[in-house]
PDB file of N, CA and C in Angstrom:
ATOM      1  N   UNK A   1      32.714  -5.575  -5.870  1.00 64.00           N
ATOM      2  CA  UNK A   1      32.106  -4.381  -6.713  1.00 64.00           C
ATOM      3  C   UNK A   1      30.719  -4.099  -6.289  1.00 64.00           C
ATOM      4  N   UNK A   2      29.762  -5.570  -5.992  1.00 77.00           N
ATOM      5  CA  UNK A   2      28.810  -5.537  -5.254  1.00 77.00           C
ATOM      6  C   UNK A   2      28.405  -5.923  -4.588  1.00 77.00           C
ATOM      7  N   UNK A   3      29.509  -6.130  -4.204  1.00 80.00           N
ATOM      8  CA  UNK A   3      29.428  -6.654  -2.290  1.00 80.00           C
ATOM      9  C   UNK A   3      29.324  -5.534  -1.278  1.00 80.00           C
ATOM     10  N   UNK A   4      28.742  -5.067  -0.335  1.00 75.00           N
ATOM     11  CA  UNK A   4      28.738  -4.680   0.449  1.00 75.00           C
ATOM     12  C   UNK A   4      29.904  -4.344   1.893  1.00 75.00           C
ATOM     13  N   UNK A   5      30.254  -2.874   1.619  1.00 77.00           N
ATOM     14  CA  UNK A   5      31.135  -3.636   2.610  1.00 77.00           C
ATOM     15  C   UNK A   5      30.790  -3.206   4.021  1.00 77.00           C
ATOM     16  N   UNK A   6      31.086  -4.022   5.223  1.00 73.00           N
ATOM     17  CA  UNK A   6      30.728  -4.059   6.356  1.00 73.00           C
ATOM     18  C   UNK A   6      31.768  -3.075   7.152  1.00 73.00           C
ATOM     19  N   UNK A   7      31.037  -2.308   8.311  1.00 70.00           N
ATOM     20  CA  UNK A   7      32.364  -1.897   8.781  1.00 70.00           C
ATOM     21  C   UNK A   7      32.588  -2.689   9.809  1.00 70.00           C
ATOM     22  N   UNK A   8      34.011  -2.695  10.270  1.00 75.00           N
ATOM     23  CA  UNK A   8      34.350  -3.644  11.367  1.00 75.00           C
ATOM     24  C   UNK A   8      33.918  -2.890  12.757  1.00 75.00           C
ATOM     25  N   UNK A   9      33.997  -3.750  13.680  1.00 68.00           N
ATOM     26  CA  UNK A   9      33.711  -2.856  15.198  1.00 68.00           C
ATOM     27  C   UNK A   9      34.990  -2.483  15.374  1.00 68.00           C
ATOM     28  N   UNK A  10      35.427  -1.198  15.846  1.00 69.00           N
ATOM     29  CA  UNK A  10      36.801  -0.970  16.589  1.00 69.00           C
ATOM     30  C   UNK A  10      37.456  -1.183  17.718  1.00 69.00           C
ATOM     31  N   UNK A  11      38.405  -1.581  18.106  1.00 69.00           N
ATOM     32  CA  UNK A  11      38.835  -2.008  19.680  1.00 69.00           C
ATOM     33  C   UNK A  11      38.297  -0.533  20.133  1.00 69.00           C
ATOM     34  N   UNK A  12      37.898  -0.676  21.670  1.00 63.00           N
ATOM     35  CA  UNK A  12      37.748   0.613  22.439  1.00 63.00           C
ATOM     36  C   UNK A  12      38.686   1.024  22.879  1.00 63.00           C
ATOM     37  N   UNK A  13      38.338   2.616  22.665  1.00 66.00           N
ATOM     38  CA  UNK A  13      39.692   3.410  22.978  1.00 66.00           C
ATOM     39  C   UNK A  13      39.201   4.066  24.275  1.00 66.00           C
ATOM     40  N   UNK A  14      40.452   4.164  24.938  1.00 66.00           N
ATOM     41  CA  UNK A  14      40.378   4.691  26.195  1.00 66.00           C
ATOM     42  C   UNK A  14      40.045   3.816  27.417  1.00 66.00           C
ATOM     43  N   UNK A  15      39.666   4.206  27.970  1.00 66.00           N
ATOM     44  CA  UNK A  15      39.705   3.284  30.130  1.00 66.00           C
ATOM     45  C   UNK A  15      38.576   2.478  29.398  1.00 66.00           C
ATOM     46  N   UNK A  16      38.450   1.625  29.985  1.00 64.00           N
ATOM     47  CA  UNK A  16      37.596   0.231  29.965  1.00 64.00           C
ATOM     48  C   UNK A  16      36.935   0.217  31.286  1.00 64.00           C
ATOM     49  N   UNK A  17      36.323   0.557  32.008  1.00 70.00           N
ATOM     50  CA  UNK A  17      35.375   0.274  33.485  1.00 70.00           C
ATOM     51  C   UNK A  17      34.580  -0.705  33.189  1.00 70.00           C
ATOM     52  N   UNK A  18      34.847  -2.330  33.918  1.00 67.00           N
ATOM     53  CA  UNK A  18      34.009  -3.367  33.701  1.00 67.00           C
ATOM     54  C   UNK A  18      32.633  -3.105  34.572  1.00 67.00           C
ATOM     55  N   UNK A  19      31.246  -3.165  34.588  1.00 66.00           N
ATOM     56  CA  UNK A  19      29.989  -3.268  35.114  1.00 66.00           C
ATOM     57  C   UNK A  19      30.579  -3.325  36.891  1.00 66.00           C
ATOM     58  N   UNK A  20      29.864  -2.397  37.082  1.00 71.00           N
ATOM     59  CA  UNK A  20      29.851  -3.016  38.688  1.00 71.00           C
ATOM     60  C   UNK A  20      28.491  -3.809  39.148  1.00 71.00           C
ATOM     61  N   UNK A  21      28.879  -4.396  40.241  1.00 67.00           N
ATOM     62  CA  UNK A  21      28.106  -5.072  40.685  1.00 67.00           C
ATOM     63  C   UNK A  21      27.407  -5.182  41.940  1.00 67.00           C
ATOM     64  N   UNK A  22      26.159  -4.991  42.055  1.00 72.00           N
ATOM     65  CA  UNK A  22      25.419  -4.783  43.321  1.00 72.00           C
ATOM     66  C   UNK A  22      24.548  -5.338  43.737  1.00 72.00           C
ATOM     67  N   UNK A  23      24.462  -5.545  45.308  1.00 69.00           N
ATOM     68  CA  UNK A  23      23.670  -6.410  46.133  1.00 69.00           C
ATOM     69  C   UNK A  23      22.374  -6.071  45.840  1.00 69.00           C
ATOM     70  N   UNK A  24      22.060  -7.267  45.772  1.00 70.00           N
ATOM     71  CA  UNK A  24      20.345  -7.218  45.625  1.00 70.00           C
ATOM     72  C   UNK A  24      19.456  -7.208  47.030  1.00 70.00           C
ATOM     73  N   UNK A  25      18.558  -6.232  46.992  1.00 66.00           N
ATOM     74  CA  UNK A  25      17.874  -5.971  48.796  1.00 66.00           C
ATOM     75  C   UNK A  25      17.718  -7.271  49.107  1.00 66.00           C
ATOM     76  N   UNK A  26      17.350  -7.275  50.294  1.00 66.00           N
ATOM     77  CA  UNK A  26      16.726  -8.378  50.852  1.00 66.00           C
ATOM     78  C   UNK A  26      15.558  -8.610  50.751  1.00 66.00           C
ATOM     79  N   UNK A  27      15.054  -9.651  50.902  1.00 63.00           N
ATOM     80  CA  UNK A  27      13.573  -9.527  50.600  1.00 63.00           C
ATOM     81  C   UNK A  27      12.500  -9.447  51.407  1.00 63.00           C
ATOM     82  N   UNK A  28      11.815  -8.806  52.044  1.00 69.00           N
ATOM     83  CA  UNK A  28      10.894  -8.287  52.972  1.00 69.00           C
ATOM     84  C   UNK A  28       9.910  -8.896  53.283  1.00 69.00           C
ATOM     85  N   UNK A  29       8.657  -8.809  54.060  1.00 65.00           N
ATOM     86  CA  UNK A  29       7.331  -9.405  53.731  1.00 65.00           C
ATOM     87  C   UNK A  29       6.160  -9.023  52.454  1.00 65.00           C
ATOM     88  N   UNK A  30       6.377 -10.297  51.991  1.00 71.00           N
ATOM     89  CA  UNK A  30       4.814  -9.251  50.540  1.00 71.00           C
ATOM     90  C   UNK A  30       3.951  -9.194  50.911  1.00 71.00           C
ATOM     91  N   UNK A  31       2.886  -8.711  50.592  1.00 70.00           N
ATOM     92  CA  UNK A  31       2.054  -8.226  50.552  1.00 70.00           C
ATOM     93  C   UNK A  31       1.010  -8.817  49.715  1.00 70.00           C
ATOM     94  N   UNK A  32      -0.354  -9.748  50.215  1.00 73.00           N
ATOM     95  CA  UNK A  32      -0.978 -10.282  48.934  1.00 73.00           C
ATOM     96  C   UNK A  32      -1.478  -9.369  48.500  1.00 73.00           C
ATOM     97  N   UNK A  33      -1.548  -9.804  46.914  1.00 69.00           N
ATOM     98  CA  UNK A  33      -1.883  -9.247  45.642  1.00 69.00           C
ATOM     99  C   UNK A  33      -3.515  -9.516  45.576  1.00 69.00           C
ATOM    100  N   UNK A  34      -4.678  -8.195  45.587  1.00 72.00           N
ATOM    101  CA  UNK A  34      -6.150  -9.040  45.118  1.00 72.00           C
ATOM    102  C   UNK A  34      -6.226  -9.254  44.045  1.00 72.00           C
ATOM    103  N   UNK A  35      -7.155  -9.971  44.224  1.00 74.00           N
ATOM    104  CA  UNK A  35      -7.560 -10.872  42.847  1.00 74.00           C
ATOM    105  C   UNK A  35      -8.320  -9.775  42.184  1.00 74.00           C
ATOM    106  N   UNK A  36      -7.860  -9.888  40.368  1.00 75.00           N
ATOM    107  CA  UNK A  36      -8.451  -9.235  39.342  1.00 75.00           C
ATOM    108  C   UNK A  36      -9.983  -9.578  38.998  1.00 75.00           C
ATOM    109  N   UNK A  37     -11.251  -8.448  39.135  1.00 72.00           N
ATOM    110  CA  UNK A  37     -12.175  -8.919  38.748  1.00 72.00           C
ATOM    111  C   UNK A  37     -12.188  -8.365  37.407  1.00 72.00           C
ATOM    112  N   UNK A  38     -12.992  -8.897  36.462  1.00 74.00           N
ATOM    113  CA  UNK A  38     -13.219  -9.195  34.811  1.00 74.00           C
ATOM    114  C   UNK A  38     -14.001  -8.578  34.893  1.00 74.00           C
ATOM    115  N   UNK A  39     -14.028  -7.188  33.944  1.00 75.00           N
ATOM    116  CA  UNK A  39     -15.196  -6.565  33.547  1.00 75.00           C
ATOM    117  C   UNK A  39     -16.223  -6.669  32.704  1.00 75.00           C
ATOM    118  N   UNK A  40     -17.275  -6.673  33.044  1.00 70.00           N
ATOM    119  CA  UNK A  40     -17.988  -7.400  31.965  1.00 70.00           C
ATOM    120  C   UNK A  40     -18.129  -6.466  30.735  1.00 70.00           C
ATOM    121  N   UNK A  41     -18.622  -7.337  29.730  1.00 67.00           N
ATOM    122  CA  UNK A  41     -18.706  -6.916  28.533  1.00 67.00           C
ATOM    123  C   UNK A  41     -20.213  -6.313  27.979  1.00 67.00           C
ATOM    124  N   UNK A  42     -19.695  -4.802  27.465  1.00 64.00           N
ATOM    125  CA  UNK A  42     -21.255  -3.907  26.866  1.00 64.00           C
ATOM    126  C   UNK A  42     -22.224  -4.755  26.564  1.00 64.00           C
ATOM    127  N   UNK A  43     -23.478  -5.089  26.860  1.00 69.00           N
ATOM    128  CA  UNK A  43     -24.534  -5.511  25.619  1.00 69.00           C
ATOM    129  C   UNK A  43     -24.981  -5.275  25.132  1.00 69.00           C
ATOM    130  N   UNK A  44     -24.210  -4.069  24.266  1.00 65.00           N
ATOM    131  CA  UNK A  44     -24.834  -3.746  22.857  1.00 65.00           C
ATOM    132  C   UNK A  44     -23.326  -3.415  22.099  1.00 65.00           C
ATOM    133  N   UNK A  45     -23.638  -3.143  20.855  1.00 61.00           N
ATOM    134  CA  UNK A  45     -22.479  -2.812  20.202  1.00 61.00           C
ATOM    135  C   UNK A  45     -22.072  -1.398  20.306  1.00 61.00           C
ATOM    136  N   UNK A  46     -20.804  -0.959  20.261  1.00 68.00           N
ATOM    137  CA  UNK A  46     -19.938   0.377  20.253  1.00 68.00           C
ATOM    138  C   UNK A  46     -20.560   1.146  19.390  1.00 68.00           C
ATOM    139  N   UNK A  47     -20.670   0.589  18.070  1.00 76.00           N
ATOM    140  CA  UNK A  47     -20.869   1.907  17.087  1.00 76.00           C
ATOM    141  C   UNK A  47     -22.611   1.577  16.952  1.00 76.00           C
ATOM    142  N   UNK A  48     -23.147   2.690  16.543  1.00 79.00           N
ATOM    143  CA  UNK A  48     -24.904   2.709  16.669  1.00 79.00           C
ATOM    144  C   UNK A  48     -24.862   3.451  14.762  1.00 79.00           C
ATOM    145  N   UNK A  49     -25.388   2.695  14.206  1.00 84.00           N
ATOM    146  CA  UNK A  49     -25.827   2.780  12.800  1.00 84.00           C
ATOM    147  C   UNK A  49     -27.075   3.848  12.920  1.00 84.00           C
ATOM    148  N   UNK A  50     -27.632   4.861  12.341  1.00 91.00           N
ATOM    149  CA  UNK A  50     -28.518   5.614  12.308  1.00 91.00           C
ATOM    150  C   UNK A  50     -29.186   5.632  10.824  1.00 91.00           C
ATOM    151  N   UNK A  51     -30.203   5.910  10.658  1.00 90.00           N
ATOM    152  CA  UNK A  51     -30.895   5.787   9.534  1.00 90.00           C
ATOM    153  C   UNK A  51     -30.163   6.808   8.585  1.00 90.00           C
ATOM    154  N   UNK A  52     -29.770   7.912   8.946  1.00 93.00           N
ATOM    155  CA  UNK A  52     -29.365   8.904   7.803  1.00 93.00           C
ATOM    156  C   UNK A  52     -27.538   8.222   7.726  1.00 93.00           C
ATOM    157  N   UNK A  53     -27.416   8.081   8.765  1.00 92.00           N
ATOM    158  CA  UNK A  53     -26.248   7.640   8.299  1.00 92.00           C
ATOM    159  C   UNK A  53     -26.306   6.666   7.357  1.00 92.00           C
ATOM    160  N   UNK A  54     -27.067   5.552   7.502  1.00 92.00           N
ATOM    161  CA  UNK A  54     -26.993   4.335   6.093  1.00 92.00           C
ATOM    162  C   UNK A  54     -27.483   4.925   4.720  1.00 92.00           C
ATOM    163  N   UNK A  55     -28.323   6.011   4.722  1.00 95.00           N
ATOM    164  CA  UNK A  55     -28.489   7.076   3.133  1.00 95.00           C
ATOM    165  C   UNK A  55     -27.419   7.447   3.113  1.00 95.00           C
ATOM    166  N   UNK A  56     -26.442   7.894   4.015  1.00 95.00           N
ATOM    167  CA  UNK A  56     -25.396   8.681   3.522  1.00 95.00           C
ATOM    168  C   UNK A  56     -24.516   7.544   3.054  1.00 95.00           C
ATOM    169  N   UNK A  57     -24.107   6.404   3.518  1.00 94.00           N
ATOM    170  CA  UNK A  57     -23.241   5.186   3.347  1.00 94.00           C
ATOM    171  C   UNK A  57     -23.871   4.560   2.062  1.00 94.00           C
ATOM    172  N   UNK A  58     -24.971   4.337   1.767  1.00 96.00           N
ATOM    173  CA  UNK A  58     -25.895   4.034   0.566  1.00 96.00           C
ATOM    174  C   UNK A  58     -25.063   5.166  -0.827  1.00 96.00           C
ATOM    175  N   UNK A  59     -25.369   6.387  -0.590  1.00 96.00           N
ATOM    176  CA  UNK A  59     -25.374   7.493  -1.498  1.00 96.00           C
ATOM    177  C   UNK A  59     -23.599   7.523  -1.568  1.00 96.00           C
ATOM    178  N   UNK A  60     -22.803   7.485  -0.594  1.00 96.00           N
ATOM    179  CA  UNK A  60     -21.129   7.373  -1.230  1.00 96.00           C
ATOM    180  C   UNK A  60     -21.023   6.208  -1.888  1.00 96.00           C
ATOM    181  N   UNK A  61     -22.090   4.900  -1.818  1.00 96.00           N
ATOM    182  CA  UNK A  61     -21.138   4.082  -2.675  1.00 96.00           C
ATOM    183  C   UNK A  61     -21.610   4.137  -3.436  1.00 96.00           C
ATOM    184  N   UNK A  62     -22.676   4.742  -3.887  1.00 97.00           N
ATOM    185  CA  UNK A  62     -23.205   4.671  -5.645  1.00 97.00           C
ATOM    186  C   UNK A  62     -22.500   5.600  -6.334  1.00 97.00           C
ATOM    187  N   UNK A  63     -22.266   6.830  -5.412  1.00 97.00           N
ATOM    188  CA  UNK A  63     -21.266   8.035  -5.705  1.00 97.00           C
ATOM    189  C   UNK A  63     -19.583   7.099  -6.786  1.00 97.00           C
ATOM    190  N   UNK A  64     -19.043   6.438  -5.723  1.00 97.00           N
ATOM    191  CA  UNK A  64     -17.833   6.043  -5.877  1.00 97.00           C
ATOM    192  C   UNK A  64     -18.101   4.684  -6.903  1.00 97.00           C
ATOM    193  N   UNK A  65     -18.712   4.078  -6.962  1.00 97.00           N
ATOM    194  CA  UNK A  65     -19.183   3.106  -8.650  1.00 97.00           C
ATOM    195  C   UNK A  65     -19.582   3.729  -9.225  1.00 97.00           C
ATOM    196  N   UNK A  66     -20.532   5.111  -9.746  1.00 97.00           N
ATOM    197  CA  UNK A  66     -20.620   5.761 -10.784  1.00 97.00           C
ATOM    198  C   UNK A  66     -19.201   6.379 -11.295  1.00 97.00           C
ATOM    199  N   UNK A  67     -18.719   7.028 -10.336  1.00 97.00           N
ATOM    200  CA  UNK A  67     -17.433   7.772 -10.903  1.00 97.00           C
ATOM    201  C   UNK A  67     -16.190   6.830 -11.294  1.00 97.00           C
ATOM    202  N   UNK A  68     -16.493   5.716 -10.269  1.00 97.00           N
ATOM    203  CA  UNK A  68     -15.239   4.799 -11.050  1.00 97.00           C
ATOM    204  C   UNK A  68     -15.540   3.906 -12.441  1.00 97.00           C
ATOM    205  N   UNK A  69     -17.008   3.518 -12.590  1.00 97.00           N
ATOM    206  CA  UNK A  69     -17.586   3.170 -13.653  1.00 97.00           C
ATOM    207  C   UNK A  69     -17.521   3.898 -14.922  1.00 97.00           C
ATOM    208  N   UNK A  70     -16.937   5.342 -14.929  1.00 97.00           N
ATOM    209  CA  UNK A  70     -16.635   6.482 -15.663  1.00 97.00           C
ATOM    210  C   UNK A  70     -15.657   6.742 -16.127  1.00 97.00           C
ATOM    211  N   UNK A  71     -15.010   6.392 -15.074  1.00 97.00           N
ATOM    212  CA  UNK A  71     -13.605   6.355 -15.558  1.00 97.00           C
ATOM    213  C   UNK A  71     -12.986   5.230 -16.615  1.00 97.00           C
ATOM    214  N   UNK A  72     -13.400   4.099 -15.958  1.00 97.00           N
ATOM    215  CA  UNK A  72     -13.040   3.035 -16.740  1.00 97.00           C
ATOM    216  C   UNK A  72     -13.408   2.614 -18.369  1.00 97.00           C
ATOM    217  N   UNK A  73     -15.438   3.190 -17.881  1.00 98.00           N
ATOM    218  CA  UNK A  73     -15.641   3.564 -19.617  1.00 98.00           C
ATOM    219  C   UNK A  73     -14.602   4.469 -20.488  1.00 98.00           C
ATOM    220  N   UNK A  74     -14.240   5.678 -19.793  1.00 98.00           N
ATOM    221  CA  UNK A  74     -13.786   6.598 -20.247  1.00 98.00           C
ATOM    222  C   UNK A  74     -12.378   6.177 -21.013  1.00 98.00           C
ATOM    223  N   UNK A  75     -11.379   5.338 -20.171  1.00 98.00           N
ATOM    224  CA  UNK A  75     -10.353   4.669 -20.218  1.00 98.00           C
ATOM    225  C   UNK A  75     -10.527   3.463 -22.081  1.00 98.00           C
ATOM    226  N   UNK A  76     -11.694   2.995 -22.059  1.00 98.00           N
ATOM    227  CA  UNK A  76     -11.924   1.991 -22.950  1.00 98.00           C
ATOM    228  C   UNK A  76     -12.598   2.658 -23.945  1.00 98.00           C
ATOM    229  N   UNK A  77     -13.301   3.815 -24.069  1.00 98.00           N
ATOM    230  CA  UNK A  77     -13.154   4.666 -25.287  1.00 98.00           C
ATOM    231  C   UNK A  77     -11.704   5.310 -25.679  1.00 98.00           C
ATOM    232  N   UNK A  78     -11.116   5.420 -24.725  1.00 98.00           N
ATOM    233  CA  UNK A  78      -9.891   6.104 -25.608  1.00 98.00           C
ATOM    234  C   UNK A  78      -9.344   4.843 -26.472  1.00 98.00           C
ATOM    235  N   UNK A  79      -9.037   3.642 -25.325  1.00 97.00           N
ATOM    236  CA  UNK A  79      -8.369   3.187 -26.598  1.00 97.00           C
ATOM    237  C   UNK A  79      -8.622   2.258 -27.594  1.00 97.00           C
ATOM    238  N   UNK A  80     -10.217   2.704 -27.698  1.00 98.00           N
ATOM    239  CA  UNK A  80     -10.892   1.860 -28.758  1.00 98.00           C
ATOM    240  C   UNK A  80     -10.678   3.236 -29.809  1.00 98.00           C
ATOM    241  N   UNK A  81     -10.786   4.107 -29.600  1.00 98.00           N
ATOM    242  CA  UNK A  81     -10.689   5.302 -30.686  1.00 98.00           C
ATOM    243  C   UNK A  81      -9.156   4.933 -31.210  1.00 98.00           C
ATOM    244  N   UNK A  82      -8.042   4.679 -29.995  1.00 98.00           N
ATOM    245  CA  UNK A  82      -7.007   4.642 -30.697  1.00 98.00           C
ATOM    246  C   UNK A  82      -6.304   3.397 -31.693  1.00 98.00           C
ATOM    247  N   UNK A  83      -7.337   2.323 -31.637  1.00 97.00           N
ATOM    248  CA  UNK A  83      -6.947   1.063 -32.166  1.00 97.00           C
ATOM    249  C   UNK A  83      -7.915   1.685 -33.411  1.00 97.00           C
ATOM    250  N   UNK A  84      -8.918   2.616 -33.480  1.00 97.00           N
ATOM    251  CA  UNK A  84      -9.541   2.511 -35.081  1.00 97.00           C
ATOM    252  C   UNK A  84      -8.838   3.825 -35.442  1.00 97.00           C
ATOM    253  N   UNK A  85      -8.225   4.749 -35.370  1.00 98.00           N
ATOM    254  CA  UNK A  85      -7.174   5.601 -35.760  1.00 98.00           C
ATOM    255  C   UNK A  85      -5.693   5.109 -36.130  1.00 98.00           C
ATOM    256  N   UNK A  86      -5.820   4.237 -35.312  1.00 97.00           N
ATOM    257  CA  UNK A  86      -4.167   3.213 -36.270  1.00 97.00           C
ATOM    258  C   UNK A  86      -4.818   2.400 -37.206  1.00 97.00           C
ATOM    259  N   UNK A  87      -5.924   1.449 -37.162  1.00 97.00           N
ATOM    260  CA  UNK A  87      -6.187   0.857 -38.122  1.00 97.00           C
ATOM    261  C   UNK A  87      -6.364   2.228 -39.620  1.00 97.00           C
ATOM    262  N   UNK A  88      -7.160   3.147 -39.481  1.00 97.00           N
ATOM    263  CA  UNK A  88      -7.461   3.791 -40.800  1.00 97.00           C
ATOM    264  C   UNK A  88      -5.928   4.354 -41.301  1.00 97.00           C
ATOM    265  N   UNK A  89      -4.824   5.007 -40.139  1.00 97.00           N
ATOM    266  CA  UNK A  89      -3.900   5.257 -40.673  1.00 97.00           C
ATOM    267  C   UNK A  89      -2.904   4.190 -41.489  1.00 97.00           C
ATOM    268  N   UNK A  90      -3.388   3.236 -40.838  1.00 96.00           N
ATOM    269  CA  UNK A  90      -2.223   2.204 -41.692  1.00 96.00           C
ATOM    270  C   UNK A  90      -3.125   1.587 -42.868  1.00 96.00           C
ATOM    271  N   UNK A  91      -4.641   1.680 -43.025  1.00 95.00           N
ATOM    272  CA  UNK A  91      -4.884   1.795 -44.309  1.00 95.00           C
ATOM    273  C   UNK A  91      -4.675   2.598 -45.355  1.00 95.00           C
ATOM    274  N   UNK A  92      -4.902   4.096 -44.598  1.00 95.00           N
ATOM    275  CA  UNK A  92      -4.536   5.197 -45.807  1.00 95.00           C
ATOM    276  C   UNK A  92      -2.777   4.835 -46.412  1.00 95.00           C
ATOM    277  N   UNK A  93      -2.101   4.617 -45.539  1.00 93.00           N
ATOM    278  CA  UNK A  93      -0.811   4.189 -46.204  1.00 93.00           C
ATOM    279  C   UNK A  93      -0.107   3.253 -46.647  1.00 93.00           C
ATOM    280  N   UNK A  94      -1.190   1.714 -46.342  1.00 93.00           N
ATOM    281  CA  UNK A  94      -1.291   0.782 -47.588  1.00 93.00           C
ATOM    282  C   UNK A  94      -1.532   1.241 -48.674  1.00 93.00           C
ATOM    283  N   UNK A  95      -2.917   2.077 -49.000  1.00 92.00           N
ATOM    284  CA  UNK A  95      -3.537   2.249 -50.291  1.00 92.00           C
ATOM    285  C   UNK A  95      -2.137   3.354 -50.733  1.00 92.00           C
ATOM    286  N   UNK A  96      -1.886   4.255 -50.175  1.00 90.00           N
ATOM    287  CA  UNK A  96      -0.838   4.787 -50.740  1.00 90.00           C
ATOM    288  C   UNK A  96       0.522   4.329 -51.671  1.00 90.00           C
ATOM    289  N   UNK A  97       0.725   3.074 -50.590  1.00 89.00           N
ATOM    290  CA  UNK A  97       1.870   1.903 -50.947  1.00 89.00           C
ATOM    291  C   UNK A  97       1.533   1.745 -52.447  1.00 89.00           C
ATOM    292  N   UNK A  98       0.366   1.228 -52.424  1.00 87.00           N
ATOM    293  CA  UNK A  98      -0.142   0.060 -53.449  1.00 87.00           C
ATOM    294  C   UNK A  98      -0.042   1.304 -54.837  1.00 87.00           C
ATOM    295  N   UNK A  99      -0.655   2.310 -54.430  1.00 79.00           N
ATOM    296  CA  UNK A  99      -0.912   3.152 -55.843  1.00 79.00           C
ATOM    297  C   UNK A  99       0.069   3.653 -56.012  1.00 79.00           C
ATOM    298  N   UNK A 100       1.358   3.881 -55.407  1.00 71.00           N
ATOM    299  CA  UNK A 100       3.054   4.426 -56.123  1.00 71.00           C
ATOM    300  C   UNK A 100       3.491   2.907 -56.499  1.00 71.00           C
ATOM    301  N   UNK A 101       3.299   1.734 -55.877  1.00 69.00           N
ATOM    302  CA  UNK A 101       4.226   0.556 -57.097  1.00 69.00           C
ATOM    303  C   UNK A 101       3.161   0.257 -58.396  1.00 69.00           C
ATOM    304  N   UNK A 102       1.795   0.599 -58.100  1.00 70.00           N
ATOM    305  CA  UNK A 102       0.753   0.227 -59.301  1.00 70.00           C
ATOM    306  C   UNK A 102       1.618   1.340 -60.811  1.00 70.00           C
ATOM    307  N   UNK A 103       2.122   2.617 -60.644  1.00 64.00           N
ATOM    308  CA  UNK A 103       2.070   3.592 -61.224  1.00 64.00           C
ATOM    309  C   UNK A 103       3.368   3.703 -62.195  1.00 64.00           C
ATOM    310  N   UNK A 104       4.190   2.655 -61.356  1.00 57.00           N
ATOM    311  CA  UNK A 104       5.950   2.754 -62.155  1.00 57.00           C
ATOM    312  C   UNK A 104       5.967   1.468 -62.686  1.00 57.00           C
TER     313      UNK A 104
END
């Protein structure tokens, strides 16, 4: 049930033609290949950062950090409020259960 069923290769149907044998062409005179000249590396960096781009990067990074911090703090606050509300509910239920057993 859990084993995959691998299809088997069926036998070829129809007329099977073997590949044709071709004769290799005769080699004639070879021309010399010119030597490869290395391209010099550029002396300066391809990306130039302007002062405006630096300010934009710093501002964008600061915005990302602030938004991420706000999201994480709000999640922590939600967990804390949930824990406090569960503790209050548990104490109310406990007090209700203890008062009903005392009056009987």
